[in-house]
Coordinates of C-alpha atoms in Angstrom, one line a residue:
Chain A
M1 CA 38.2 14.5 9.4
K2 CA 37.3 11.1 8.0
A3 CA 36.3 10.6 4.6
V4 CA 34.2 7.2 3.8
Y5 CA 33.5 6.1 0.4
F6 CA 30.7 3.8 -0.7
A7 CA 29.7 1.7 -3.7
W8 CA 31.6 2.4 -6.7
V9 CA 33.1 5.4 -5.5
R10 CA 34.4 3.3 -2.8
E11 CA 35.8 0.8 -5.5
R12 CA 37.5 3.1 -7.6
I13 CA 39.4 5.0 -4.7
G14 CA 40.3 1.5 -3.2
R15 CA 39.7 2.2 0.2
N16 CA 36.4 2.1 2.7
E17 CA 37.6 5.4 4.5
E18 CA 40.6 7.6 5.5
E19 CA 41.6 10.4 7.6
I20 CA 42.0 13.4 5.5
S21 CA 43.2 17.1 6.4
P22 CA 42.4 19.4 3.6
P23 CA 44.0 22.8 3.6
A24 CA 42.0 25.9 5.3
E25 CA 41.0 27.4 1.9
I26 CA 39.0 24.1 1.1
V27 CA 35.5 25.4 2.9
D28 CA 33.0 23.5 1.0
V29 CA 32.1 19.8 -0.2
R30 CA 32.8 21.3 -4.0
G31 CA 36.2 22.2 -2.9
L32 CA 37.0 19.1 -0.9
I33 CA 35.9 17.1 -4.1
G34 CA 38.4 18.9 -6.4
W35 CA 41.2 18.5 -3.7
L36 CA 40.5 14.9 -3.3
S37 CA 40.5 14.5 -7.0
A38 CA 44.2 15.6 -7.2
R39 CA 45.4 12.9 -5.0
G40 CA 45.8 10.6 -7.7
E41 CA 44.4 8.6 -10.4
E42 CA 42.0 6.4 -8.3
Y43 CA 40.7 9.6 -6.9
A44 CA 40.5 11.7 -10.2
H45 CA 38.6 8.3 -11.6
A46 CA 36.0 8.2 -8.7
F47 CA 35.1 12.1 -8.9
E48 CA 35.4 12.2 -12.6
N49 CA 32.1 13.6 -13.0
P50 CA 31.5 15.4 -9.7
D51 CA 27.7 16.2 -10.4
V52 CA 26.7 12.6 -9.7
I53 CA 28.6 12.4 -6.4
R54 CA 26.5 12.5 -3.5
V55 CA 27.6 13.6 -0.2
A56 CA 26.8 13.1 3.5
I57 CA 28.1 15.2 6.2
D58 CA 28.3 13.6 9.6
R59 CA 25.5 11.2 8.2
A60 CA 23.1 13.8 6.8
H61 CA 22.7 14.6 3.4
G62 CA 24.5 17.6 2.1
K63 CA 24.6 19.7 -1.1
H64 CA 28.2 20.4 -2.8
D65 CA 27.8 24.3 -1.5
A66 CA 27.7 22.7 2.1
P67 CA 30.6 24.2 4.3
I68 CA 32.5 21.3 5.8
S69 CA 34.3 23.5 8.8
G70 CA 33.6 21.2 11.9
A71 CA 32.7 17.9 9.9
R72 CA 34.0 14.9 11.8
E73 CA 32.8 12.6 8.7
I74 CA 32.2 13.3 5.2
A75 CA 30.8 10.4 2.9
F76 CA 30.9 10.2 -0.8
F77 CA 29.0 7.8 -2.7
P78 CA 26.7 7.5 -6.1
P79 CA 23.1 8.0 -6.2
M80 CA 21.3 5.7 -3.9
T81 CA 19.3 2.6 -5.2
G82 CA 18.1 0.9 -2.1
G83 CA 14.6 -0.2 -1.4
Chain B
M1 CA 5.3 6.6 17.9
T2 CA 8.7 5.0 17.9
P3 CA 9.3 3.1 14.7
R4 CA 10.9 -0.2 14.4
I5 CA 13.8 0.2 11.9
L6 CA 16.2 -2.9 11.4
I7 CA 19.1 -3.2 9.1
Q8 CA 19.9 -7.0 8.6
T9 CA 21.5 -9.6 6.5
A10 CA 18.8 -12.0 7.7
D11 CA 15.5 -12.6 6.1
F12 CA 12.5 -11.2 7.7
D13 CA 8.9 -12.4 8.4
A14 CA 6.5 -9.7 7.4
A15 CA 3.6 -11.7 9.1
A16 CA 5.4 -11.9 12.4
E17 CA 6.1 -7.8 12.4
V18 CA 2.6 -7.1 11.4
A19 CA 1.2 -9.5 14.3
A20 CA 3.7 -7.6 16.9
M21 CA 2.7 -4.2 15.6
T22 CA -1.1 -5.1 16.1
R23 CA -1.2 -7.3 19.0
D24 CA -3.2 -5.7 21.9
R25 CA -4.5 -2.9 19.7
R26 CA -8.0 -2.1 18.9
D27 CA -7.6 1.4 17.5
I28 CA -5.6 0.3 14.3
G29 CA -7.8 -0.1 11.4
A30 CA -5.5 -0.2 8.2
V31 CA -2.1 -1.8 7.9
V32 CA -0.3 -1.5 4.4
T33 CA 2.8 -3.6 4.0
F34 CA 5.2 -3.3 1.2
T35 CA 7.3 -6.2 0.6
G36 CA 10.1 -5.6 -2.2
L37 CA 11.5 -8.7 -3.8
C38 CA 14.6 -9.6 -5.9
R39 CA 13.8 -10.1 -9.6
D40 CA 15.8 -12.2 -11.7
E41 CA 15.2 -9.6 -14.5
G42 CA 14.3 -12.1 -17.1
G43 CA 16.8 -14.7 -15.8
R44 CA 19.7 -12.4 -16.1
L45 CA 20.5 -12.3 -12.6
A46 CA 22.2 -14.7 -10.0
A47 CA 22.0 -12.1 -7.2
L48 CA 21.8 -8.7 -6.0
E49 CA 24.4 -7.6 -3.6
L50 CA 23.4 -4.6 -1.0
E51 CA 25.9 -2.1 0.4
H52 CA 24.6 0.2 2.9
Y53 CA 26.2 3.1 4.9
P54 CA 25.9 2.0 8.8
G55 CA 24.5 4.3 11.2
M56 CA 23.5 6.7 8.3
A57 CA 21.0 4.4 7.0
E58 CA 19.1 4.0 10.4
E59 CA 19.4 7.6 10.8
E60 CA 17.9 8.6 7.7
I61 CA 15.2 6.1 7.7
A62 CA 14.1 7.2 11.3
R63 CA 14.1 10.9 9.6
M64 CA 11.8 9.8 6.8
V65 CA 9.5 8.3 9.3
A66 CA 9.5 11.4 11.4
R67 CA 8.4 13.3 8.3
A68 CA 5.9 10.8 7.2
A69 CA 4.4 10.6 10.9
A70 CA 4.1 14.4 10.6
R71 CA 2.1 14.2 7.6
W72 CA -0.4 11.4 8.3
P73 CA -1.8 9.9 11.6
L74 CA 0.4 7.0 11.5
D75 CA -0.1 4.6 14.6
A76 CA 3.0 2.3 14.1
V77 CA 5.7 1.9 11.3
T78 CA 8.1 -0.9 10.7
V79 CA 11.1 -0.7 8.1
I80 CA 13.5 -3.5 7.7
H81 CA 16.2 -3.2 5.1
R82 CA 18.4 -6.3 4.1
V83 CA 22.0 -5.9 3.1
G84 CA 24.5 -8.4 1.6
K85 CA 23.9 -10.9 -1.1
I86 CA 20.0 -11.4 -2.0
A87 CA 18.9 -14.0 -4.3
P88 CA 16.3 -13.8 -6.9
G89 CA 12.7 -14.3 -5.5
A90 CA 13.9 -13.5 -2.0
Q91 CA 12.9 -10.6 0.4
I92 CA 14.9 -7.1 0.4
V93 CA 12.8 -4.6 2.0
L94 CA 9.7 -4.3 4.5
V95 CA 7.6 -1.4 5.2
I96 CA 4.6 -1.5 7.4
A97 CA 2.6 1.5 8.0
A98 CA -0.4 1.2 10.4
S99 CA -3.2 3.6 10.9
S100 CA -6.9 4.1 11.9
H101 CA -7.4 5.4 8.5
R102 CA -6.5 3.5 5.4
A103 CA -5.6 6.6 3.2
A104 CA -3.0 7.4 5.7
A105 CA -1.6 3.7 5.7
F106 CA -1.2 3.7 2.1
A107 CA 0.3 7.1 1.7
G108 CA 2.8 6.7 4.5
A109 CA 4.0 3.2 3.3
E110 CA 4.4 4.7 -0.4
F111 CA 6.0 7.6 1.1
L112 CA 8.6 5.9 2.9
M113 CA 9.1 3.4 -0.1
D114 CA 9.7 6.6 -2.5
Y115 CA 12.2 8.1 0.0
L116 CA 13.8 4.7 0.6
K117 CA 14.6 4.3 -3.0
T118 CA 16.0 7.7 -3.4
S119 CA 17.4 8.9 -0.1
A120 CA 18.4 6.0 2.0
P121 CA 22.0 5.0 1.8
F122 CA 21.8 1.7 0.2
W123 CA 23.5 0.7 -3.2
K124 CA 22.7 -2.4 -5.2
K125 CA 25.1 -4.3 -7.3
E126 CA 23.9 -7.0 -9.7
H127 CA 26.0 -10.3 -10.2
P128 CA 24.9 -11.5 -13.3
I129 CA 24.3 -15.4 -14.1
D130 CA 26.7 -15.5 -17.0
G131 CA 30.0 -14.4 -15.5
P132 CA 31.6 -13.1 -12.6
A133 CA 31.6 -9.2 -13.8
T134 CA 29.4 -7.4 -11.6
E135 CA 27.9 -4.2 -12.1
W136 CA 26.3 -1.3 -9.6
V137 CA 22.6 -0.8 -10.3
A138 CA 22.0 2.9 -11.9
A139 CA 19.7 5.1 -10.0
R140 CA 16.4 5.6 -12.2
D141 CA 15.0 8.8 -13.1
E142 CA 11.5 7.3 -12.4
D143 CA 12.5 7.0 -8.9
D144 CA 13.4 10.6 -8.7
R145 CA 10.0 11.5 -10.1
A146 CA 7.9 9.5 -8.0
L147 CA 9.0 12.0 -5.2
E148 CA 7.1 14.7 -7.0
K149 CA 3.8 13.7 -5.9
W150 CA 4.9 13.9 -2.2
R151 CA 5.7 17.8 -2.9
A152 CA 1.9 18.9 -3.1
Chain C
M1 CA -4.0 -12.9 -14.5
T2 CA -6.7 -14.9 -12.6
P3 CA -7.3 -13.2 -9.4
R4 CA -7.9 -15.1 -6.0
I5 CA -11.3 -13.6 -4.5
L6 CA -12.5 -15.2 -1.5
I7 CA -15.7 -14.5 0.8
Q8 CA -15.7 -16.2 4.1
T9 CA -16.4 -16.3 7.8
A10 CA -12.8 -17.8 8.7
D11 CA -9.8 -15.7 9.4
F12 CA -7.3 -15.4 6.8
D13 CA -3.4 -15.8 6.9
A14 CA -1.9 -12.7 4.9
A15 CA 1.5 -14.2 5.0
A16 CA 0.4 -18.0 3.4
E17 CA -1.6 -15.7 0.9
V18 CA 1.6 -13.7 -0.1
A19 CA 3.8 -16.9 0.0
A20 CA 1.5 -18.6 -2.2
M21 CA 1.2 -15.7 -4.5
T22 CA 5.0 -15.2 -4.9
R23 CA 6.1 -18.9 -4.7
D24 CA 8.2 -19.7 -7.9
R25 CA 8.0 -16.6 -9.3
R26 CA 11.1 -14.4 -10.0
D27 CA 9.5 -11.8 -11.8
I28 CA 7.6 -10.0 -9.0
G29 CA 9.6 -7.1 -7.5
A30 CA 6.7 -5.4 -5.2
V31 CA 3.9 -6.8 -3.4
V32 CA 1.6 -4.2 -1.5
T33 CA -0.8 -5.7 1.2
F34 CA -3.5 -4.1 2.8
T35 CA -5.0 -5.5 6.0
G36 CA -8.4 -3.9 7.4
L37 CA -8.8 -4.5 11.2
C38 CA -12.1 -4.3 13.2
R39 CA -11.7 -1.3 15.4
D40 CA -13.0 -0.9 18.8
E41 CA -14.3 2.7 18.2
G42 CA -12.7 4.0 21.6
G43 CA -14.0 0.9 23.5
R44 CA -17.7 1.4 22.4
L45 CA -17.6 -1.7 19.9
A46 CA -18.3 -5.2 21.1
A47 CA -18.1 -6.4 17.5
L48 CA -19.1 -5.7 13.9
E49 CA -21.4 -8.0 12.1
L50 CA -20.9 -8.0 8.2
E51 CA -23.6 -8.9 5.8
H52 CA -23.0 -9.6 1.9
Y53 CA -24.9 -10.2 -1.0
P54 CA -23.6 -13.5 -2.2
G55 CA -23.1 -14.1 -5.9
M56 CA -22.9 -10.5 -6.6
A57 CA -20.3 -9.9 -3.9
E58 CA -17.5 -12.1 -5.8
E59 CA -18.7 -10.9 -9.2
E60 CA -18.4 -7.2 -8.2
I61 CA -14.8 -7.8 -6.9
A62 CA -13.9 -9.5 -9.9
R63 CA -15.0 -6.7 -12.0
M64 CA -13.0 -4.3 -9.7
V65 CA -10.0 -6.4 -10.3
A66 CA -10.3 -6.3 -14.0
R67 CA -10.5 -2.5 -13.9
A68 CA -7.6 -2.4 -11.8
A69 CA -5.6 -5.0 -14.0
A70 CA -6.6 -3.0 -17.4
R71 CA -5.0 0.2 -15.6
W72 CA -1.9 -1.1 -13.9
P73 CA 0.5 -4.0 -14.8
L74 CA -0.5 -6.1 -11.9
D75 CA 1.1 -9.7 -11.6
A76 CA -1.4 -11.3 -9.1
V77 CA -4.2 -10.0 -7.0
T78 CA -5.8 -11.5 -4.2
V79 CA -8.9 -10.2 -2.3
I80 CA -10.4 -11.9 0.8
H81 CA -13.2 -10.6 2.6
R82 CA -14.8 -11.8 5.9
V83 CA -18.2 -11.7 6.7
G84 CA -20.4 -12.8 9.7
K85 CA -19.6 -11.4 13.2
I86 CA -15.9 -10.1 13.8
A87 CA -14.4 -9.0 17.4
P88 CA -12.3 -5.9 17.7
G89 CA -8.7 -6.4 16.6
A90 CA -9.8 -9.1 14.4
Q91 CA -9.2 -9.0 10.7
I92 CA -11.7 -8.0 8.1
V93 CA -10.4 -7.5 4.6
L94 CA -7.1 -8.4 2.9
V95 CA -6.1 -7.0 -0.4
I96 CA -2.9 -8.1 -2.1
A97 CA -1.5 -6.5 -5.3
A98 CA 1.8 -7.7 -6.8
S99 CA 3.6 -6.0 -9.7
S100 CA 7.1 -5.9 -11.0
H101 CA 6.5 -1.9 -10.2
R102 CA 6.0 -0.8 -7.0
A103 CA 4.0 2.3 -8.0
A104 CA 1.5 -0.3 -9.8
A105 CA 1.3 -2.5 -6.9
F106 CA 0.4 0.3 -4.4
A107 CA -1.9 2.0 -6.8
G108 CA -4.0 -1.5 -7.6
A109 CA -4.1 -2.0 -4.0
E110 CA -5.3 1.2 -2.9
F111 CA -8.1 1.3 -6.1
L112 CA -9.1 -2.1 -5.0
M113 CA -9.6 -0.9 -1.3
D114 CA -11.5 2.5 -2.4
Y115 CA -13.8 0.5 -4.8
L116 CA -14.3 -2.3 -2.3
K117 CA -15.6 0.1 0.4
T118 CA -18.2 1.7 -1.9
S119 CA -18.9 -0.4 -4.5
A120 CA -18.8 -4.1 -3.2
P121 CA -21.9 -5.3 -1.5
F122 CA -21.1 -5.6 1.8
W123 CA -22.9 -3.9 5.0
K124 CA -21.6 -3.4 8.5
K125 CA -23.6 -3.7 11.5
E126 CA -22.2 -2.3 14.9
H127 CA -22.9 -4.4 18.3
P128 CA -22.1 -2.0 20.9
I129 CA -20.5 -3.0 24.3
D130 CA -23.4 -1.8 26.3
G131 CA -26.4 -3.2 25.1
P132 CA -28.5 -5.3 22.6
A133 CA -29.1 -2.5 20.1
T134 CA -27.2 -2.9 16.8
E135 CA -27.0 -0.3 14.3
W136 CA -25.9 -0.4 10.8
V137 CA -23.0 1.8 10.0
A138 CA -23.8 4.9 7.7
A139 CA -21.7 5.3 4.6
R140 CA -18.9 8.0 4.5
D141 CA -19.0 10.8 2.3
E142 CA -14.8 10.4 2.8
D143 CA -15.1 7.1 1.1
D144 CA -17.0 8.6 -1.9
R145 CA -14.3 11.2 -2.3
A146 CA -11.6 8.9 -2.1
L147 CA -12.8 7.6 -5.4
E148 CA -12.1 11.1 -7.2
K149 CA -8.5 10.3 -7.2
W150 CA -9.1 7.2 -9.7
R151 CA -11.0 9.5 -12.0
A152 CA -8.1 11.7 -13.3
Chain D
M1 CA -38.7 -11.5 -11.1
K2 CA -37.1 -11.9 -7.6
A3 CA -36.8 -9.3 -5.3
V4 CA -33.8 -9.4 -2.9
Y5 CA -33.2 -7.2 0.2
F6 CA -30.1 -6.4 2.5
A7 CA -28.9 -4.7 5.4
W8 CA -31.7 -2.3 7.0
V9 CA -33.8 -2.5 3.8
R10 CA -34.0 -6.4 4.5
E11 CA -34.9 -5.7 8.1
R12 CA -37.3 -3.2 7.6
I13 CA -39.2 -5.1 5.0
G14 CA -38.8 -8.4 7.3
R15 CA -37.9 -10.7 4.5
N16 CA -34.7 -11.4 2.7
E17 CA -36.5 -12.1 -0.7
E18 CA -39.8 -12.7 -2.7
E19 CA -41.1 -13.1 -6.0
I20 CA -42.8 -10.1 -7.4
S21 CA -44.9 -9.5 -10.3
P22 CA -45.0 -5.6 -11.1
P23 CA -47.5 -4.6 -13.7
A24 CA -46.4 -3.8 -17.1
E25 CA -46.5 -0.1 -16.8
I26 CA -43.6 -0.4 -14.3
V27 CA -40.6 -0.1 -16.4
D28 CA -37.8 1.2 -14.6
V29 CA -36.2 1.0 -11.0
R30 CA -37.8 3.9 -9.8
G31 CA -41.2 2.9 -11.0
L32 CA -40.5 -0.5 -9.1
I33 CA -39.3 1.4 -5.8
G34 CA -42.8 3.2 -6.0
W35 CA -44.6 0.2 -6.8
L36 CA -43.1 -1.8 -3.9
S37 CA -43.6 1.2 -1.4
A38 CA -47.2 1.0 -1.8
R39 CA -47.3 -2.8 -0.7
G40 CA -47.5 -1.9 3.0
E41 CA -46.0 -0.1 5.9
E42 CA -42.9 -2.1 5.8
Y43 CA -42.2 -1.2 2.4
A44 CA -42.8 2.2 2.7
H45 CA -40.6 2.4 5.7
A46 CA -37.9 0.8 3.7
F47 CA -38.1 3.1 0.8
E48 CA -39.1 6.1 2.6
N49 CA -36.1 7.8 1.3
P50 CA -35.8 6.6 -2.3
D51 CA -32.7 8.4 -3.0
V52 CA -30.4 6.5 -0.8
I53 CA -31.7 3.1 -2.0
R54 CA -28.9 1.2 -4.2
V55 CA -30.0 -1.4 -6.7
A56 CA -28.3 -4.3 -8.5
I57 CA -30.0 -5.9 -11.6
D58 CA -28.9 -9.5 -12.1
R59 CA -26.2 -8.7 -9.6
A60 CA -24.8 -5.6 -11.3
H61 CA -25.3 -2.0 -10.1
G62 CA -28.3 -0.2 -11.7
K63 CA -29.3 3.5 -11.5
H64 CA -32.8 4.5 -10.5
D65 CA -33.7 4.9 -14.6
A66 CA -32.3 1.5 -15.5
P67 CA -35.1 -0.6 -17.1
I68 CA -36.2 -3.8 -15.5
S69 CA -37.4 -5.6 -18.4
G70 CA -36.1 -9.0 -18.8
A71 CA -34.2 -8.9 -15.2
R72 CA -34.5 -12.1 -13.1
E73 CA -33.3 -10.6 -9.8
I74 CA -33.4 -7.0 -8.6
A75 CA -31.5 -6.2 -5.2
F76 CA -32.4 -3.2 -2.9
F77 CA -30.0 -2.0 -0.2
P78 CA -28.6 0.7 1.4
P79 CA -25.0 2.2 0.4
M80 CA -22.5 -0.1 1.0
T81 CA -20.0 -0.2 3.9
G82 CA -17.7 -3.0 3.4
G83 CA -14.1 -3.2 3.4

């Protein structure tokens, strides 16, 4: 699946997007954030406060307990500040 | 009702958008337009920079418009959100809601603005006037609380 | 804050009014514009004719603006109300409220429209398309009820 | 004092305005409407349903129990329908 990052999540991780292949035991957004956090310091920094991270699954807002099975694109970003 | 939804770096012309929306119509009684401008925050700000999630931003705005249209009798809706660098005093966002009823036009426009602030995937970064260090704008509790009035 | 209040037979240019209001300002974050248009009421109407009480109309609008400005932090307000004969599709009334806060701009504009409908001395007469008999528009209970939300 | 009329009140009475000199025992708007109603058929028609008549005293809204003493201009009109 594709992971995409925005705003300071993107800046901390240092990339806009990447292909990821989490293991089968990662079933929901919360698990995926934990798995990503372990990929390196930049990820640990980006996800140091998981509660503030917002997620979109295939371009629709999702909660941290949402299943990720079948998702093609999962986005991680801070709370939105548009408008 | 097919909304007009645009995300663009270019500026917009609110009057031209209203004119396009109401041209040849004799049934629209009320048009409410919201224009959001870049403030200089007391002279502190050189510019705002807006990032968005291409694809999702348009889709999320379309979902908001659909919710608004299900709730109020809206005849036409336009939403334009700029991205990129924006100078103080310049326009950032435009929401137009038209209806035969003024209460619907007001409620539709304010509902869309409240959800644009909190649910549309846009992020603002401040470029201060006194140095290169930029800072992401933090989400405000006030904006989350603004949603409560739509939960009644 | 000195409001701009005009009663005129001529049409108005909402965009020019907004531009004049925000020119050289970097502190205004939100501009809400209400434009009221003449509906043809399902093709029944040839025109609306608006009568007003000269002198009192301007004074009453100024009183409403003062009340709104006492209640919300408004940076600028413009109210333009046309009188005379107005064709379907044409503009009747313009209210612009600007603030650094969007909720204030929305509330100020809607408050002013609700009071314009019920307290400003204007009267509408309908000219039907199928004959010379004109009829005064009756006041609507709905407009009186709209005031209740400002009494909280 | 000057009486001014608007909308269908004006049309029924057949004039825009006039100088009136109500007797001293007419002290409030309600009394003035009653006194005007007795001036002729056109006035009786205009004021046939006094409760719907709105009044402004010197260009500010007034109620039917408002005193008229000292007023220079009293306006009579139907409920407003602007905006």
